Short mmCIF file of C-alpha atoms in Angstrom, two decimals:
data_model
loop_
_atom_site.label_atom_id
_atom_site.label_comp_id
_atom_site.label_asym_id
_atom_site.label_seq_id
_atom_site.Cartn_x
_atom_site.Cartn_y
_atom_site.Cartn_z
CA MET Z 15 91.95 133.70 110.79
CA PRO Z 16 89.25 133.82 108.09
CA ARG Z 17 90.22 135.21 104.72
CA LEU Z 18 88.68 135.50 101.30
CA PRO Z 19 88.70 132.35 99.21
CA GLY Z 20 91.58 132.49 96.82
CA ALA Z 21 93.45 135.15 98.82
CA ALA Z 22 97.19 134.72 99.22
CA LEU Z 23 98.25 132.42 101.98
CA ARG Z 24 100.36 134.36 104.43
CA ARG Z 25 101.49 131.64 106.86
CA ARG Z 26 104.25 129.19 106.06
CA PRO Z 27 103.27 126.12 108.07
CA ALA Z 28 106.39 124.13 107.14
CA ARG Z 29 108.53 126.67 108.93
CA ARG Z 30 105.98 126.93 111.65
CA ALA Z 31 106.17 123.13 112.10
CA ARG Z 32 109.91 123.22 112.49
CA ALA Z 33 109.62 126.03 115.08
CA ALA Z 34 107.09 124.04 117.06
CA LEU Z 35 109.35 121.02 117.12
CA ALA Z 36 112.27 123.02 118.33
CA GLN Z 37 110.13 124.62 121.02
CA ALA Z 38 108.92 121.22 122.18
CA ARG Z 39 112.53 119.85 122.03
CA ALA Z 40 111.07 116.73 120.45
CA VAL Z 41 112.56 116.54 116.98
CA PRO Z 42 112.39 112.77 116.34
CA ASP Z 43 114.92 110.56 114.71
CA ALA Z 44 113.74 108.72 111.61
CA GLU Z 45 113.32 105.30 113.28
CA ARG Z 46 111.33 106.71 116.19
CA GLU Z 47 109.02 108.57 113.82
CA ARG Z 48 108.43 105.45 111.78
CA GLY Z 49 107.64 103.63 115.00
CA ALA Z 50 105.14 106.31 115.98
CA ASP Z 51 103.44 106.07 112.59
CA ARG Z 52 103.10 102.27 112.98
CA ALA Z 53 101.77 102.70 116.54
CA ALA Z 54 99.28 105.29 115.31
CA ASP Z 55 98.01 102.97 112.54
CA LEU Z 56 97.52 100.09 115.01
CA ALA Z 57 95.92 102.32 117.60
CA ALA Z 58 93.12 103.18 115.22
CA SER Z 59 91.35 100.09 116.45
CA SER Z 60 92.56 99.76 120.01
CA CYS Z 61 91.50 102.06 122.80
CA PRO Z 62 90.19 101.44 126.34
CA THR Z 63 86.58 102.29 127.12
CA SER Z 64 83.89 101.51 129.64
CA ALA Z 65 80.68 99.77 128.82
CA ARG Z 66 78.48 96.93 130.04
CA ARG Z 67 80.13 93.54 130.16
CA SER Z 68 79.64 90.69 127.74
CA ARG Z 69 80.29 87.00 127.57
CA SER Z 70 83.50 85.38 128.61
CA CYS Z 71 86.17 84.08 126.34
CA ASP Z 72 89.49 82.30 126.82
CA VAL Z 73 92.21 83.68 124.54
CA SER Z 74 96.01 83.88 124.42
CA TRP Z 75 97.74 86.98 123.13
CA ARG Z 76 101.20 88.15 122.31
CA ARG Z 77 102.19 91.09 124.52
CA ARG Z 78 104.04 93.45 122.20
CA ALA Z 79 104.59 96.29 124.53
CA GLY Z 80 107.56 95.40 126.72
CA SER Z 81 108.43 91.76 126.56
CA ALA Z 82 107.61 89.44 123.69
CA THR Z 83 106.25 86.74 125.94
CA ARG Z 84 102.75 85.47 125.66
CA SER Z 85 100.25 86.35 128.35
CA LYS Z 86 97.25 84.12 129.07
CA VAL Z 87 94.00 85.86 129.48
CA SER Z 88 91.56 83.43 131.07
CA GLU Z 89 87.85 83.95 131.11
CA VAL Z 90 88.04 87.63 130.24
CA SER Z 91 84.61 89.30 130.54
CA LEU Z 92 84.61 91.66 127.60
CA HIS Z 93 82.43 94.71 127.15
CA PRO Z 94 79.84 94.32 124.32
CA PHE Z 95 80.41 95.49 120.77
CA ARG Z 96 78.25 98.29 119.51
CA HIS Z 97 80.22 99.08 116.41
CA LEU Z 98 80.95 96.78 113.45
CA TYR Z 99 83.46 97.16 110.58
CA VAL Z 100 83.20 94.84 107.61
CA HIS Z 101 86.06 94.69 105.16
CA ILE Z 102 85.39 94.09 101.42
CA PRO Z 103 88.85 93.65 99.83
CA PHE Z 104 87.86 93.62 96.13
CA CYS Z 105 88.88 96.26 93.60
CA LYS Z 106 88.77 96.55 89.82
CA HIS Z 107 92.17 98.13 89.88
CA LYS Z 108 94.56 98.84 92.77
CA CYS Z 109 95.63 102.44 92.67
CA GLY Z 110 99.36 103.22 92.68
CA TYR Z 111 99.18 104.93 96.11
CA CYS Z 112 97.08 102.39 97.88
CA ASP Z 113 98.56 100.26 100.67
CA PHE Z 114 95.21 99.02 102.01
CA ASN Z 115 94.31 95.33 102.13
CA ALA Z 116 92.82 95.36 98.61
CA TYR Z 117 93.03 93.00 95.64
CA ALA Z 118 92.17 93.32 91.97
CA GLY Z 119 91.01 90.47 89.75
CA MET Z 120 89.30 88.38 92.45
CA ASP Z 121 85.63 89.14 91.66
CA ARG Z 122 84.88 85.43 91.29
CA LEU Z 123 85.50 85.01 95.02
CA MET Z 124 82.76 87.40 95.99
CA PRO Z 125 79.98 84.82 96.67
CA ASP Z 126 82.40 82.65 98.68
CA TYR Z 127 83.60 85.70 100.55
CA VAL Z 128 80.12 86.75 101.59
CA ASP Z 129 79.48 83.17 102.72
CA ALA Z 130 82.67 83.46 104.85
CA LEU Z 131 81.63 86.77 106.30
CA GLU Z 132 78.39 85.22 107.46
CA ARG Z 133 80.25 82.34 109.04
CA GLU Z 134 82.64 84.63 110.87
CA LEU Z 135 79.87 86.92 112.15
CA GLY Z 136 77.71 83.93 113.19
CA PHE Z 137 80.66 82.51 115.16
CA ALA Z 138 81.41 85.97 116.65
CA ARG Z 139 77.77 86.39 117.71
CA GLU Z 140 78.02 83.14 119.71
CA ARG Z 141 81.36 84.08 121.24
CA TYR Z 142 80.78 87.75 122.08
CA THR Z 143 77.87 90.01 122.90
CA PHE Z 144 76.69 92.49 120.29
CA GLN Z 145 74.36 95.01 121.82
CA GLU Z 146 72.33 97.15 119.52
CA LEU Z 147 74.86 98.22 116.85
CA GLU Z 148 75.16 101.97 116.72
CA THR Z 149 77.34 101.98 113.59
CA VAL Z 150 78.09 99.54 110.78
CA TYR Z 151 80.82 100.44 108.27
CA LEU Z 152 81.57 98.59 105.02
CA GLY Z 153 85.03 99.56 103.92
CA GLY Z 154 87.60 98.29 101.53
CA GLY Z 155 88.79 97.72 98.95
CA THR Z 156 85.67 98.76 97.09
CA PRO Z 157 82.47 97.55 98.73
CA SER Z 158 80.41 99.11 95.96
CA LEU Z 159 81.79 96.41 93.66
CA LEU Z 160 79.63 93.74 95.32
CA PRO Z 161 76.68 92.90 93.05
CA PRO Z 162 73.35 94.21 94.34
CA HIS Z 163 72.08 90.75 95.36
CA LEU Z 164 75.22 90.01 97.41
CA ILE Z 165 75.28 93.36 99.23
CA ALA Z 166 71.57 93.02 99.96
CA ARG Z 167 72.13 89.56 101.35
CA LEU Z 168 75.06 90.67 103.53
CA LEU Z 169 73.25 93.70 104.86
CA GLY Z 170 70.18 91.56 105.58
CA PHE Z 171 72.23 89.05 107.52
CA ILE Z 172 73.83 91.78 109.66
CA ARG Z 173 70.44 93.26 110.50
CA ARG Z 174 68.82 89.93 111.27
CA GLU Z 175 71.65 88.39 113.26
CA LEU Z 176 73.41 91.28 115.03
CA ASN Z 177 70.59 93.56 116.18
CA VAL Z 178 71.25 96.79 114.41
CA ALA Z 179 69.66 99.85 116.11
CA THR Z 180 66.93 101.59 114.16
CA ASP Z 181 68.87 104.85 114.16
CA ALA Z 182 72.24 103.27 113.46
CA GLU Z 183 74.63 104.92 111.08
CA VAL Z 184 75.34 102.45 108.24
CA THR Z 185 78.14 103.55 105.93
CA LEU Z 186 79.31 102.07 102.69
CA GLU Z 187 82.42 103.11 100.79
CA ALA Z 188 81.80 103.55 97.09
CA ASN Z 189 83.79 104.19 93.97
CA PRO Z 190 82.07 106.53 91.53
CA ALA Z 191 82.58 104.00 88.71
CA SER Z 192 80.59 101.37 90.51
CA THR Z 193 77.83 103.63 91.83
CA ASP Z 194 74.72 103.03 89.77
CA GLU Z 195 70.97 103.00 90.24
CA ALA Z 196 70.62 99.27 90.94
CA ARG Z 197 73.41 99.29 93.49
CA ILE Z 198 72.17 102.44 95.31
CA GLU Z 199 68.69 100.92 95.49
CA ALA Z 200 70.10 97.72 97.06
CA TRP Z 201 72.26 99.73 99.54
CA MET Z 202 69.37 101.82 100.70
CA LYS Z 203 66.98 98.88 100.98
CA GLY Z 204 69.61 97.17 103.04
CA GLY Z 205 69.80 100.09 105.41
CA VAL Z 206 72.77 102.04 104.19
CA ASN Z 207 72.14 105.67 105.11
CA ARG Z 208 75.63 107.13 104.70
CA LEU Z 209 77.73 106.95 101.52
CA SER Z 210 81.46 107.61 101.52
CA LEU Z 211 82.32 108.46 97.93
CA GLY Z 212 85.92 108.00 96.87
CA VAL Z 213 86.25 111.00 94.59
CA GLN Z 214 89.92 111.81 95.48
CA GLY Z 215 90.05 114.66 93.01
CA PHE Z 216 88.73 116.42 89.93
CA ASP Z 217 92.00 117.45 88.31
CA PRO Z 218 92.81 114.99 85.45
CA ARG Z 219 96.59 115.21 85.97
CA ALA Z 220 96.32 114.43 89.69
CA LEU Z 221 93.96 111.56 89.05
CA ALA Z 222 96.46 110.17 86.55
CA VAL Z 223 99.29 110.31 89.08
CA LEU Z 224 97.05 108.52 91.59
CA GLU Z 225 96.06 105.95 88.89
CA ARG Z 226 92.38 106.59 89.55
CA LYS Z 227 90.22 104.98 86.85
CA THR Z 228 87.39 107.46 87.36
CA ASP Z 229 87.10 111.05 86.21
CA ALA Z 230 85.39 114.24 87.34
CA ALA Z 231 82.29 113.49 85.30
CA GLN Z 232 81.78 110.10 86.89
CA ALA Z 233 82.24 111.48 90.35
CA THR Z 234 79.73 114.27 89.73
CA ARG Z 235 77.23 111.86 88.20
CA ALA Z 236 77.55 109.31 91.01
CA PHE Z 237 77.05 111.96 93.75
CA ARG Z 238 74.00 113.51 92.03
CA LEU Z 239 72.45 110.07 91.42
CA ALA Z 240 72.83 109.05 95.06
CA ARG Z 241 71.39 112.34 96.25
CA ALA Z 242 68.48 112.16 93.84
CA MET Z 243 67.66 108.66 95.04
CA GLY Z 244 67.39 109.91 98.63
CA MET Z 245 70.85 109.34 100.13
CA ALA Z 246 70.79 112.05 102.78
CA ASN Z 247 74.30 111.73 104.16
CA ILE Z 248 77.14 111.71 101.65
CA SER Z 249 80.85 112.11 102.38
CA VAL Z 250 83.52 112.93 99.80
CA ASP Z 251 87.16 111.86 100.03
CA LEU Z 252 89.85 114.14 98.56
CA ILE Z 253 93.64 113.79 98.37
CA TYR Z 254 96.07 116.70 98.33
CA ALA Z 255 99.86 117.12 97.98
CA VAL Z 256 99.70 115.15 94.76
CA PRO Z 257 102.72 115.56 92.44
CA TYR Z 258 102.00 118.03 89.58
CA GLN Z 259 98.93 119.42 91.40
CA ASP Z 260 99.47 123.13 91.85
CA MET Z 261 97.62 125.44 94.25
CA ALA Z 262 95.07 126.59 91.65
CA ALA Z 263 94.17 122.97 90.76
CA TRP Z 264 93.72 122.03 94.45
CA ILE Z 265 91.48 125.07 95.15
CA GLU Z 266 89.44 124.21 92.11
CA THR Z 267 89.10 120.63 93.40
CA LEU Z 268 87.89 121.88 96.76
CA ARG Z 269 85.38 124.24 95.22
CA ARG Z 270 83.99 121.57 92.84
CA ALA Z 271 83.60 119.21 95.74
CA ILE Z 272 81.82 121.87 97.84
CA ALA Z 273 79.57 122.75 94.94
CA LEU Z 274 78.17 119.19 94.94
CA GLY Z 275 76.72 119.80 98.40
CA PRO Z 276 78.31 117.00 100.47
CA ASP Z 277 77.60 116.68 104.16
CA HIS Z 278 81.09 115.57 105.03
CA VAL Z 279 84.52 115.94 103.46
CA SER Z 280 87.74 114.05 104.21
CA THR Z 281 91.04 115.55 103.03
CA TYR Z 282 94.00 113.23 103.11
CA CYS Z 283 97.64 114.18 102.48
CA LEU Z 284 99.15 111.79 99.93
CA SER Z 285 101.68 109.47 101.46
CA PHE Z 286 104.20 107.31 99.59
CA GLU Z 287 103.83 104.05 101.41
CA GLU Z 288 106.62 101.47 101.03
CA GLY Z 289 105.55 98.65 98.71
CA THR Z 290 103.20 100.73 96.59
CA LEU Z 291 103.75 101.51 92.91
CA LEU Z 292 103.84 105.22 93.63
CA HIS Z 293 106.59 104.77 96.25
CA ARG Z 294 108.68 102.83 93.75
CA ARG Z 295 108.17 105.38 91.04
CA ARG Z 296 109.29 108.18 93.31
CA ALA Z 297 112.38 106.19 94.32
CA GLU Z 298 113.19 105.75 90.62
CA GLY Z 299 112.82 109.47 90.04
CA ARG Z 300 109.76 109.07 87.87
CA VAL Z 301 107.51 111.01 90.27
CA PRO Z 302 108.73 114.26 91.80
CA GLU Z 303 108.87 115.19 95.49
CA VAL Z 304 106.13 117.57 96.60
CA ASP Z 305 107.35 120.86 97.98
CA SER Z 306 106.66 120.84 101.77
CA ASP Z 307 105.51 124.49 101.80
CA LEU Z 308 103.05 123.76 98.96
CA GLN Z 309 101.75 120.75 100.94
CA TRP Z 310 101.09 122.87 104.01
CA ASP Z 311 99.59 125.65 101.90
CA GLN Z 312 97.17 123.23 100.38
CA LEU Z 313 96.05 122.18 103.85
CA ASP Z 314 95.60 125.82 104.70
CA ALA Z 315 93.51 126.25 101.58
CA ALA Z 316 91.29 123.35 102.63
CA CYS Z 317 90.77 124.99 106.02
CA VAL Z 318 89.77 128.26 104.39
CA GLU Z 319 87.50 126.90 101.67
CA LEU Z 320 85.70 124.36 103.83
CA GLU Z 321 85.20 126.68 106.79
CA ALA Z 322 83.82 129.37 104.47
CA ALA Z 323 81.37 126.80 103.14
CA GLY Z 324 80.06 125.97 106.65
CA PHE Z 325 82.09 122.90 107.43
CA ARG Z 326 83.81 122.32 110.75
CA ARG Z 327 87.16 120.55 111.06
CA TYR Z 328 86.24 118.11 113.83
CA GLU Z 329 89.28 115.78 113.31
CA VAL Z 330 92.72 115.94 111.75
CA SER Z 331 91.52 114.98 108.28
CA ASN Z 332 87.70 115.28 108.51
CA TRP Z 333 85.24 118.06 108.06
CA SER Z 334 81.44 118.05 108.45
CA ARG Z 335 78.32 120.13 108.46
CA PRO Z 336 76.72 120.25 111.93
CA GLY Z 337 75.37 116.85 112.89
CA PHE Z 338 77.09 114.95 110.09
CA GLU Z 339 80.27 113.86 111.85
CA SER Z 340 81.13 110.20 111.14
CA ARG Z 341 79.77 108.30 114.12
CA HIS Z 342 81.72 105.21 113.25
CA ASN Z 343 85.06 106.95 113.12
CA GLN Z 344 84.25 108.72 116.36
CA ALA Z 345 83.91 105.30 117.92
CA TYR Z 346 87.60 104.70 117.03
CA TRP Z 347 88.79 108.11 118.24
CA ARG Z 348 86.75 107.76 121.51
CA CYS Z 349 88.10 104.23 122.01
CA ARG Z 350 84.92 102.20 121.85
CA PRO Z 351 85.07 98.43 121.26
CA VAL Z 352 84.80 97.67 117.52
CA TYR Z 353 84.44 94.27 115.94
CA GLY Z 354 86.19 93.92 112.63
CA ALA Z 355 85.03 91.25 110.21
CA GLY Z 356 86.61 90.22 106.95
CA ALA Z 357 90.04 89.73 105.52
CA GLY Z 358 92.68 91.65 107.47
CA ALA Z 359 90.03 93.42 109.67
CA HIS Z 360 91.15 94.58 113.17
CA SER Z 361 89.08 94.33 116.31
CA TYR Z 362 89.47 96.05 119.65
CA ALA Z 363 87.98 94.90 123.00
CA THR Z 364 88.19 95.81 126.65
CA ASP Z 365 87.01 94.53 129.99
CA GLY Z 366 87.24 98.01 131.55
CA THR Z 367 90.71 97.39 132.87
CA GLY Z 368 92.64 95.54 130.21
CA ALA Z 369 92.57 96.07 126.46
CA TRP Z 370 93.11 93.73 123.53
CA ARG Z 371 93.16 93.90 119.76
CA TRP Z 372 93.38 91.23 117.14
CA TRP Z 373 93.34 90.99 113.35
CA ASN Z 374 92.23 88.46 110.77
CA VAL Z 375 94.03 86.64 108.04
CA ALA Z 376 94.68 89.15 105.26
CA ARG Z 377 94.42 87.36 101.98
CA PRO Z 378 90.87 86.69 100.79
CA ARG Z 379 91.34 82.99 99.90
CA GLU Z 380 93.07 82.20 103.16
CA TYR Z 381 90.41 84.18 105.05
CA ILE Z 382 87.63 82.17 103.37
CA ALA Z 383 89.36 78.93 104.27
CA ALA Z 384 89.96 80.01 107.88
CA THR Z 385 86.39 81.02 108.69
CA PRO Z 386 84.51 80.83 110.99
CA SER Z 387 87.55 81.69 113.16
CA PRO Z 388 89.96 83.62 110.86
CA ARG Z 389 91.98 85.34 113.54
CA ALA Z 390 95.64 85.67 112.59
CA ASP Z 391 97.15 87.16 115.72
CA GLY Z 392 96.50 89.66 118.56
CA GLU Z 393 98.04 91.58 121.41
CA GLU Z 394 97.28 92.63 124.92
CA LEU Z 395 97.98 96.26 125.66
CA GLU Z 396 99.78 97.21 128.83
CA PRO Z 397 97.68 99.73 130.84
CA ARG Z 398 99.88 102.75 130.15
CA LYS Z 399 100.09 101.87 126.47
CA ALA Z 400 96.36 101.64 126.26
CA VAL Z 401 95.87 105.03 127.88
CA ALA Z 402 98.61 106.52 125.71
CA GLU Z 403 96.91 105.32 122.58
CA SER Z 404 93.55 106.64 123.80
CA LEU Z 405 95.19 110.00 124.39
CA MET Z 406 96.82 110.02 120.96
CA LEU Z 407 93.46 109.24 119.32
CA GLY Z 408 91.42 111.65 121.46
CA LEU Z 409 93.76 114.47 120.46
CA ARG Z 410 93.01 113.82 116.83
CA THR Z 411 89.63 115.39 117.46
CA ALA Z 412 88.92 119.09 117.78
CA ASP Z 413 86.98 118.47 121.06
CA GLY Z 414 89.90 116.67 122.67
CA MET Z 415 89.36 114.65 125.85
CA THR Z 416 89.64 114.66 129.58
CA ALA Z 417 93.30 114.69 130.49
CA PRO Z 418 94.34 111.25 131.78
CA ALA Z 419 96.47 110.76 134.86
CA GLY Z 420 100.15 110.03 134.46
CA PHE Z 421 100.82 112.19 131.39
CA ASP Z 422 101.35 115.63 132.96
CA ALA Z 423 104.90 115.95 131.71
CA GLU Z 424 104.11 115.01 128.14
CA LEU Z 425 101.09 117.29 128.01
CA SER Z 426 102.96 120.22 129.55
CA ARG Z 427 105.56 119.88 126.74
CA LEU Z 428 102.77 119.82 124.18
CA VAL Z 429 101.18 122.96 125.72
CA ARG Z 430 104.51 124.77 125.63
CA ALA Z 431 104.90 123.81 121.99
CA GLY Z 432 101.51 125.25 121.16
CA LEU Z 433 100.14 121.90 120.03
CA VAL Z 434 97.47 121.50 122.77
CA GLU Z 435 95.79 123.62 125.35
CA ARG Z 436 93.86 123.06 128.54
CA ARG Z 437 90.18 124.00 128.67
CA SER Z 438 88.02 123.35 131.73
CA GLY Z 439 89.70 120.04 132.66
CA ARG Z 440 90.02 118.93 129.03
CA ILE Z 441 93.06 118.82 126.84
CA VAL Z 442 92.33 119.88 123.25
CA PRO Z 443 94.51 120.29 120.15
CA THR Z 444 95.16 123.75 118.73
CA ARG Z 445 95.00 124.32 115.01
CA ARG Z 446 98.74 123.71 115.01
CA GLY Z 447 98.16 120.50 116.93
CA LEU Z 448 95.73 119.20 114.37
CA ASP Z 449 98.13 120.06 111.57
CA LEU Z 450 101.06 118.41 113.37
CA HIS Z 451 99.30 115.56 115.08
CA ASN Z 452 102.15 113.18 114.38
CA GLN Z 453 104.19 115.15 116.85
CA ILE Z 454 101.49 114.69 119.51
CA ALA Z 455 101.67 110.97 118.79
CA LEU Z 456 105.45 111.01 119.17
CA ALA Z 457 105.18 112.76 122.52
CA VAL Z 458 102.62 110.46 124.15
CA LEU Z 459 103.25 107.00 122.69
#
């Protein structure tokens, strides 16, 4: 229900969440929940879809669902790729919360890495069919760290060799600290028409906890510079539930982000991933736990502030003005084939019946040495698993999806729990379902 910005939050979503779980009779044990989280992460690049067929390939995969035996896929006729993800793993500094495949202190590898990307993409072009690419996404790491001449070269190669559609969405992730006039000019000349700016916050204390090496002034300056130079589609990333960040600081962060005039906002709940510096500091008692009610209240505040500013929550963590939804991310949620290039990048493919995903060697030096064929491993998805993952991803979006056959019992439980509802043959998440999407994942995977 709409309310005035800054008004007291009346709902207590943490208690509401527990009630929903009890109603669904699906309170998970810790190991099962961790398994669902891992499955959800993997599923981000693996969903069945239908499209025109492409060239054949002969590959062998490990079947992870069910037995651990290898299944031979001979002469699979894969659907073409229309979406490309390119991973740029370089960072000036790896933030304490980051568990992405990112590396600091390897800038000298950048020229060799771009060479390797071109080798991989050239090899992939010969092996698979790339129809007109509808989206290209350069993620990281920090893609904005690439010098202008290297990013211009890489973007030029992709456009020449992979047939990018004239109206394609081409996104580049940028850190405010490495967003300058020369780089923006190179990005835009190379075809970048959407900038994803990693602001993360404006509150100095929260930025210090996150170990961000940028500040509010840099973020504001980077955004305004990109807009002034003609970047018409800019997304801003924010993180909430940060230790020491109270409600007032979070609302101020939201309002400062909105005041910039972005077209898209992503709000991510901070997670303490094992192996990160922040996880270790919390285990040592150097970083406090975040109150669960405060975490949910901050999510509620994001809903109120962003909706009041004209944004629509079209996915669990993503908000946009009309027409500015991330087309590349929608390809994942709608289970379209995506080719992932670069160190640690994941790909997903289908032939209309079966589904496969694979991933590349993760470390940059090993990736460079392994190109043009840097694949590390892959898996074939059993049919029910593929449909389950497509259902899980489809229910991340506010529009939901057509209810698939074979999941009536699971969906009925979710309806009773108030997490989803049926609308004209579609199954869509409720507001509660968007807030508690992990419970949807547990129910269907």
